[in-house]
Amino acid sequence: MAAAGQRLILAFDYGTRRIGVAVGNELLRSARELPPLTARDGIPDWNVVSRLLSEWQPDLLVVGLPLNMDGSESDMSIRARKFGNRLHGRFGKPCEMVDERGTTREAKMIAREAGHKGNYRQDSVDGIAAILILEGWFAHQEGLPGGRLSL
């Protein structure tokens, strides 16, 4: 495993139909979107996840936690935690949960500014949301405003 500050990180925006994925480099503090994972009722094809982790060899996994605006748990946050626990259990990689409140709304705004027509079922913004989750994690590590707390 790489030392803190030099890790390769995969971030996930958990969803019941799709799971957004982004990869980032802690040293450069940069992230980019990867193709989303298809999920069936929130369960991905674990063979595809295994191939993804084999290809990228991440040192850390980050999963967005969709809390309610008041900070309380939601049904989706419980499912996202379960997904994070399964990632850790299946692949033995450290997995951090990160407050993702507002990332989907921000991802849609970014997509609209880039010319997205608004059909999010057909052309999802899950990867953009995963980038935002990871960028928020980076900011938190630096103690910068906009950083998302690891929970």
mmCIF file of C-alpha atoms in Angstrom:
data_model
loop_
_atom_site.group_PDB
_atom_site.id
_atom_site.type_symbol
_atom_site.label_atom_id
_atom_site.label_comp_id
_atom_site.label_asym_id
_atom_site.label_seq_id
_atom_site.Cartn_x
_atom_site.Cartn_y
_atom_site.Cartn_z
ATOM 1 C CA MET A 1 0.000 0.000 0.000
ATOM 2 C CA ALA A 2 1.264 3.455 -0.890
ATOM 3 C CA ALA A 3 1.951 5.959 1.859
ATOM 4 C CA ALA A 4 -0.685 8.539 2.744
ATOM 5 C CA GLY A 5 -0.430 11.394 0.276
ATOM 6 C CA GLN A 6 0.550 9.072 -2.570
ATOM 7 C CA ARG A 7 -2.427 6.731 -2.763
ATOM 8 C CA LEU A 8 -4.578 5.816 -5.732
ATOM 9 C CA ILE A 9 -8.231 6.022 -4.738
ATOM 10 C CA LEU A 10 -11.465 4.735 -6.250
ATOM 11 C CA ALA A 11 -14.615 6.633 -5.302
ATOM 12 C CA PHE A 12 -18.162 5.341 -5.644
ATOM 13 C CA ASP A 13 -21.490 7.166 -5.881
ATOM 14 C CA TYR A 14 -23.833 4.397 -4.734
ATOM 15 C CA GLY A 15 -27.196 3.957 -6.447
ATOM 16 C CA THR A 16 -29.759 1.221 -6.913
ATOM 17 C CA ARG A 17 -29.477 1.138 -10.746
ATOM 18 C CA ARG A 18 -26.016 2.585 -11.333
ATOM 19 C CA ILE A 19 -22.960 3.196 -9.206
ATOM 20 C CA GLY A 20 -20.816 6.095 -10.324
ATOM 21 C CA VAL A 21 -17.067 5.532 -10.226
ATOM 22 C CA ALA A 22 -14.108 7.904 -10.233
ATOM 23 C CA VAL A 23 -10.394 7.299 -9.850
ATOM 24 C CA GLY A 24 -8.078 9.781 -8.255
ATOM 25 C CA ASN A 25 -4.485 10.333 -7.330
ATOM 26 C CA GLU A 26 -3.929 11.706 -3.848
ATOM 27 C CA LEU A 27 -0.595 13.316 -4.732
ATOM 28 C CA LEU A 28 -2.051 15.306 -7.640
ATOM 29 C CA ARG A 29 -5.453 15.794 -5.981
ATOM 30 C CA SER A 30 -7.090 14.998 -9.305
ATOM 31 C CA ALA A 31 -9.972 12.721 -10.191
ATOM 32 C CA ARG A 32 -11.578 11.480 -13.362
ATOM 33 C CA GLU A 33 -14.747 9.635 -14.192
ATOM 34 C CA LEU A 34 -14.811 5.949 -15.056
ATOM 35 C CA PRO A 35 -17.737 4.078 -16.618
ATOM 36 C CA PRO A 36 -20.531 3.490 -14.090
ATOM 37 C CA LEU A 37 -21.249 0.068 -12.666
ATOM 38 C CA THR A 38 -24.655 -1.370 -13.417
ATOM 39 C CA ALA A 39 -26.524 -2.449 -10.311
ATOM 40 C CA ARG A 40 -29.650 -4.458 -9.765
ATOM 41 C CA ASP A 41 -31.498 -3.177 -6.704
ATOM 42 C CA GLY A 42 -28.194 -1.747 -5.488
ATOM 43 C CA ILE A 43 -26.166 -4.901 -6.022
ATOM 44 C CA PRO A 44 -23.387 -4.653 -8.598
ATOM 45 C CA ASP A 45 -21.919 -7.495 -10.587
ATOM 46 C CA TRP A 46 -19.127 -8.285 -8.141
ATOM 47 C CA ASN A 47 -17.041 -9.842 -10.935
ATOM 48 C CA VAL A 48 -17.029 -6.464 -12.705
ATOM 49 C CA VAL A 49 -16.053 -4.750 -9.442
ATOM 50 C CA SER A 50 -13.256 -7.292 -8.983
ATOM 51 C CA ARG A 51 -11.931 -6.576 -12.483
ATOM 52 C CA LEU A 52 -12.097 -2.833 -11.790
ATOM 53 C CA LEU A 53 -10.046 -3.209 -8.615
ATOM 54 C CA SER A 54 -7.588 -5.552 -10.347
ATOM 55 C CA GLU A 55 -7.112 -3.058 -13.164
ATOM 56 C CA TRP A 56 -6.617 0.035 -10.990
ATOM 57 C CA GLN A 57 -5.064 -1.511 -7.844
ATOM 58 C CA PRO A 58 -6.403 1.222 -5.529
ATOM 59 C CA ASP A 59 -4.948 1.772 -2.088
ATOM 60 C CA LEU A 60 -8.201 3.182 -0.701
ATOM 61 C CA LEU A 61 -11.905 3.080 -1.543
ATOM 62 C CA VAL A 62 -14.249 5.992 -0.826
ATOM 63 C CA VAL A 63 -18.033 5.595 -0.860
ATOM 64 C CA GLY A 64 -20.435 8.528 -0.803
ATOM 65 C CA LEU A 65 -22.889 8.482 2.082
ATOM 66 C CA PRO A 66 -26.251 10.042 1.119
ATOM 67 C CA LEU A 67 -27.328 11.459 4.468
ATOM 68 C CA ASN A 68 -30.484 13.508 4.920
ATOM 69 C CA MET A 69 -29.910 17.267 4.936
ATOM 70 C CA ASP A 70 -30.190 17.281 8.757
ATOM 71 C CA GLY A 71 -27.355 14.723 8.942
ATOM 72 C CA SER A 72 -29.559 11.778 9.861
ATOM 73 C CA GLU A 73 -29.330 8.398 8.158
ATOM 74 C CA SER A 74 -31.554 7.625 5.180
ATOM 75 C CA ASP A 75 -32.525 4.279 3.688
ATOM 76 C CA MET A 76 -29.989 4.952 0.930
ATOM 77 C CA SER A 77 -27.221 5.795 3.408
ATOM 78 C CA ILE A 78 -27.804 2.473 5.160
ATOM 79 C CA ARG A 79 -27.535 0.703 1.803
ATOM 80 C CA ALA A 80 -24.425 2.705 0.858
ATOM 81 C CA ARG A 81 -22.776 1.716 4.163
ATOM 82 C CA LYS A 82 -23.603 -1.913 3.419
ATOM 83 C CA PHE A 83 -22.031 -1.524 -0.038
ATOM 84 C CA GLY A 84 -18.889 -0.007 1.529
ATOM 85 C CA ASN A 85 -18.707 -2.825 4.082
ATOM 86 C CA ARG A 86 -19.016 -5.388 1.300
ATOM 87 C CA LEU A 87 -16.273 -3.713 -0.725
ATOM 88 C CA HIS A 88 -13.981 -3.878 2.297
ATOM 89 C CA GLY A 89 -14.974 -7.444 3.156
ATOM 90 C CA ARG A 90 -14.624 -8.821 -0.366
ATOM 91 C CA PHE A 91 -11.444 -7.043 -1.397
ATOM 92 C CA GLY A 92 -9.679 -6.237 1.881
ATOM 93 C CA LYS A 93 -9.124 -2.599 0.916
ATOM 94 C CA PRO A 94 -9.672 0.204 3.425
ATOM 95 C CA CYS A 95 -12.989 1.904 2.716
ATOM 96 C CA GLU A 96 -14.049 5.320 3.974
ATOM 97 C CA MET A 97 -17.574 6.671 3.951
ATOM 98 C CA VAL A 98 -17.873 10.324 2.941
ATOM 99 C CA ASP A 99 -20.779 12.740 3.349
ATOM 100 C CA GLU A 100 -22.079 13.263 -0.171
ATOM 101 C CA ARG A 101 -24.957 15.653 0.512
ATOM 102 C CA GLY A 102 -25.557 17.872 -2.503
ATOM 103 C CA THR A 103 -23.242 16.081 -4.928
ATOM 104 C CA THR A 104 -25.990 14.850 -7.264
ATOM 105 C CA ARG A 105 -27.513 18.326 -7.477
ATOM 106 C CA GLU A 106 -24.059 19.825 -8.104
ATOM 107 C CA ALA A 107 -23.278 17.111 -10.691
ATOM 108 C CA LYS A 108 -26.501 17.929 -12.575
ATOM 109 C CA MET A 109 -25.619 21.621 -12.543
ATOM 110 C CA ILE A 110 -22.140 20.873 -13.929
ATOM 111 C CA ALA A 111 -23.646 18.609 -16.605
ATOM 112 C CA ARG A 112 -26.210 21.254 -17.641
ATOM 113 C CA GLU A 113 -23.453 23.855 -17.945
ATOM 114 C CA ALA A 114 -21.614 21.413 -20.229
ATOM 115 C CA GLY A 115 -24.688 21.040 -22.449
ATOM 116 C CA HIS A 116 -26.441 18.029 -20.893
ATOM 117 C CA LYS A 117 -30.072 17.883 -22.037
ATOM 118 C CA GLY A 118 -31.480 16.611 -18.740
ATOM 119 C CA ASN A 119 -32.261 12.948 -19.463
ATOM 120 C CA TYR A 120 -30.354 11.604 -16.462
ATOM 121 C CA ARG A 121 -31.718 8.071 -16.783
ATOM 122 C CA GLN A 122 -30.192 7.694 -20.223
ATOM 123 C CA ASP A 123 -27.079 9.798 -19.663
ATOM 124 C CA SER A 124 -26.284 9.683 -15.947
ATOM 125 C CA VAL A 125 -24.249 12.101 -13.885
ATOM 126 C CA ASP A 126 -23.150 9.390 -11.435
ATOM 127 C CA GLY A 127 -19.516 9.610 -12.524
ATOM 128 C CA ILE A 128 -19.495 13.376 -12.027
ATOM 129 C CA ALA A 129 -20.972 12.839 -8.558
ATOM 130 C CA ALA A 130 -18.210 10.296 -7.815
ATOM 131 C CA ILE A 131 -15.612 12.883 -8.865
ATOM 132 C CA LEU A 132 -17.206 15.437 -6.529
ATOM 133 C CA ILE A 133 -17.196 12.914 -3.679
ATOM 134 C CA LEU A 134 -13.495 12.270 -4.216
ATOM 135 C CA GLU A 135 -12.636 15.962 -4.620
ATOM 136 C CA GLY A 136 -14.491 16.646 -1.366
ATOM 137 C CA TRP A 137 -12.488 13.895 0.311
ATOM 138 C CA PHE A 138 -9.257 15.467 -0.989
ATOM 139 C CA ALA A 139 -10.321 18.881 0.346
ATOM 140 C CA HIS A 140 -11.111 17.415 3.758
ATOM 141 C CA GLN A 141 -7.670 15.795 3.919
ATOM 142 C CA GLU A 142 -6.156 19.236 3.346
ATOM 143 C CA GLY A 143 -8.516 20.942 5.803
ATOM 144 C CA LEU A 144 -9.908 23.083 2.988
ATOM 145 C CA PRO A 145 -13.413 24.565 2.817
ATOM 146 C CA GLY A 146 -15.853 22.293 1.044
ATOM 147 C CA GLY A 147 -14.120 19.233 2.381
ATOM 148 C CA ARG A 148 -16.424 16.364 3.135
ATOM 149 C CA LEU A 149 -16.095 14.657 6.461
ATOM 150 C CA SER A 150 -15.232 11.007 6.510
ATOM 151 C CA LEU A 151 -17.876 9.236 8.567
#
